[in-house]
């Protein structure tokens, strides 16, 4: 089976689109992971601040 020039071009464009789709999925996954890590870091920092404040109020009332 011999492919025409238009079929080769369409196959090449489909391959390029597939590569870009995988790149976009990778970027989305990386940015999602970064957002998850930043969110977890902020939660941890907030928890530390709350614990510090609670320990201060416990120390002053004791």
PDB file of C-alpha atoms in Angstrom:
ATOM      1  CA  UNK A   1       0.000   0.000   0.000  1.00  0.00           C
ATOM      2  CA  UNK A   2       1.490   3.290  -1.113  1.00  0.00           C
ATOM      3  CA  UNK A   3       0.587   6.462   0.762  1.00  0.00           C
ATOM      4  CA  UNK A   4       0.042   9.752  -0.981  1.00  0.00           C
ATOM      5  CA  UNK A   5       1.741  12.992   0.009  1.00  0.00           C
ATOM      6  CA  UNK A   6      -1.435  14.246   1.696  1.00  0.00           C
ATOM      7  CA  UNK A   7      -1.614  11.083   3.815  1.00  0.00           C
ATOM      8  CA  UNK A   8       2.021  11.497   4.865  1.00  0.00           C
ATOM      9  CA  UNK A   9       1.393  15.121   5.803  1.00  0.00           C
ATOM     10  CA  UNK A  10      -1.738  14.246   7.774  1.00  0.00           C
ATOM     11  CA  UNK A  11       0.103  11.448   9.582  1.00  0.00           C
ATOM     12  CA  UNK A  12       2.937  13.831  10.427  1.00  0.00           C
ATOM     13  CA  UNK A  13       0.484  16.449  11.712  1.00  0.00           C
ATOM     14  CA  UNK A  14      -1.319  13.836  13.798  1.00  0.00           C
ATOM     15  CA  UNK A  15       2.006  12.741  15.288  1.00  0.00           C
ATOM     16  CA  UNK A  16       2.939  16.335  16.108  1.00  0.00           C
ATOM     17  CA  UNK A  17      -0.477  16.918  17.679  1.00  0.00           C
ATOM     18  CA  UNK A  18      -0.016  13.775  19.780  1.00  0.00           C
ATOM     19  CA  UNK A  19       3.393  14.969  20.991  1.00  0.00           C
ATOM     20  CA  UNK A  20       1.959  18.352  21.935  1.00  0.00           C
ATOM     21  CA  UNK A  21      -0.959  16.675  23.717  1.00  0.00           C
ATOM     22  CA  UNK A  22       1.454  14.610  25.818  1.00  0.00           C
ATOM     23  CA  UNK A  23       3.545  17.719  26.540  1.00  0.00           C
ATOM     24  CA  UNK A  24       0.448  19.652  27.616  1.00  0.00           C
ATOM     25  CA  UNK A  25      -0.637  16.771  29.847  1.00  0.00           C
ATOM     26  CA  UNK A  26       2.832  16.686  31.402  1.00  0.00           C
ATOM     27  CA  UNK A  27       2.817  20.436  32.039  1.00  0.00           C
ATOM     28  CA  UNK A  28      -0.672  20.224  33.543  1.00  0.00           C
ATOM     29  CA  UNK A  29       0.389  17.344  35.778  1.00  0.00           C
ATOM     30  CA  UNK A  30       3.539  19.187  36.864  1.00  0.00           C
ATOM     31  CA  UNK A  31       1.655  22.396  37.631  1.00  0.00           C
ATOM     32  CA  UNK A  32      -1.019  20.405  39.471  1.00  0.00           C
ATOM     33  CA  UNK A  33       1.662  18.714  41.538  1.00  0.00           C
ATOM     34  CA  UNK A  34       3.314  22.065  42.253  1.00  0.00           C
ATOM     35  CA  UNK A  35      -0.031  23.532  43.345  1.00  0.00           C
ATOM     36  CA  UNK A  36      -0.621  20.507  45.572  1.00  0.00           C
ATOM     37  CA  UNK A  37       2.809  20.902  47.184  1.00  0.00           C
ATOM     38  CA  UNK A  38       2.306  24.634  47.724  1.00  0.00           C
ATOM     39  CA  UNK A  39      -1.128  24.001  49.235  1.00  0.00           C
ATOM     40  CA  UNK A  40       0.251  21.331  51.545  1.00  0.00           C
ATOM     41  CA  UNK A  41       3.080  23.653  52.580  1.00  0.00           C
ATOM     42  CA  UNK A  42       0.646  26.452  53.373  1.00  0.00           C
ATOM     43  CA  UNK A  43      -1.554  24.101  55.403  1.00  0.00           C
ATOM     44  CA  UNK A  44       1.488  22.872  57.338  1.00  0.00           C
ATOM     45  CA  UNK A  45       2.639  26.456  57.974  1.00  0.00           C
ATOM     46  CA  UNK A  46      -0.839  27.473  59.139  1.00  0.00           C
ATOM     47  CA  UNK A  47      -1.006  24.467  61.460  1.00  0.00           C
ATOM     48  CA  UNK A  48       2.389  25.406  62.944  1.00  0.00           C
ATOM     49  CA  UNK A  49       1.205  28.999  63.551  1.00  0.00           C
ATOM     50  CA  UNK A  50      -1.991  27.789  65.231  1.00  0.00           C
ATOM     51  CA  UNK A  51      -0.064  25.360  67.445  1.00  0.00           C
ATOM     52  CA  UNK A  52       2.407  28.091  68.364  1.00  0.00           C
ATOM     53  CA  UNK A  53      -0.401  30.494  69.283  1.00  0.00           C
ATOM     54  CA  UNK A  54      -2.193  27.823  71.317  1.00  0.00           C
ATOM     55  CA  UNK A  55       0.985  26.928  73.199  1.00  0.00           C
ATOM     56  CA  UNK A  56       1.559  30.607  73.979  1.00  0.00           C
ATOM     57  CA  UNK A  57      -1.932  31.046  75.412  1.00  0.00           C
ATOM     58  CA  UNK A  58      -1.537  27.854  77.447  1.00  0.00           C
ATOM     59  CA  UNK A  59       1.802  29.065  78.851  1.00  0.00           C
ATOM     60  CA  UNK A  60       0.496  32.519  79.840  1.00  0.00           C
ATOM     61  CA  UNK A  61      -2.614  31.185  81.608  1.00  0.00           C
ATOM     62  CA  UNK A  62      -0.759  28.451  83.515  1.00  0.00           C
TER      63      UNK A  62
END
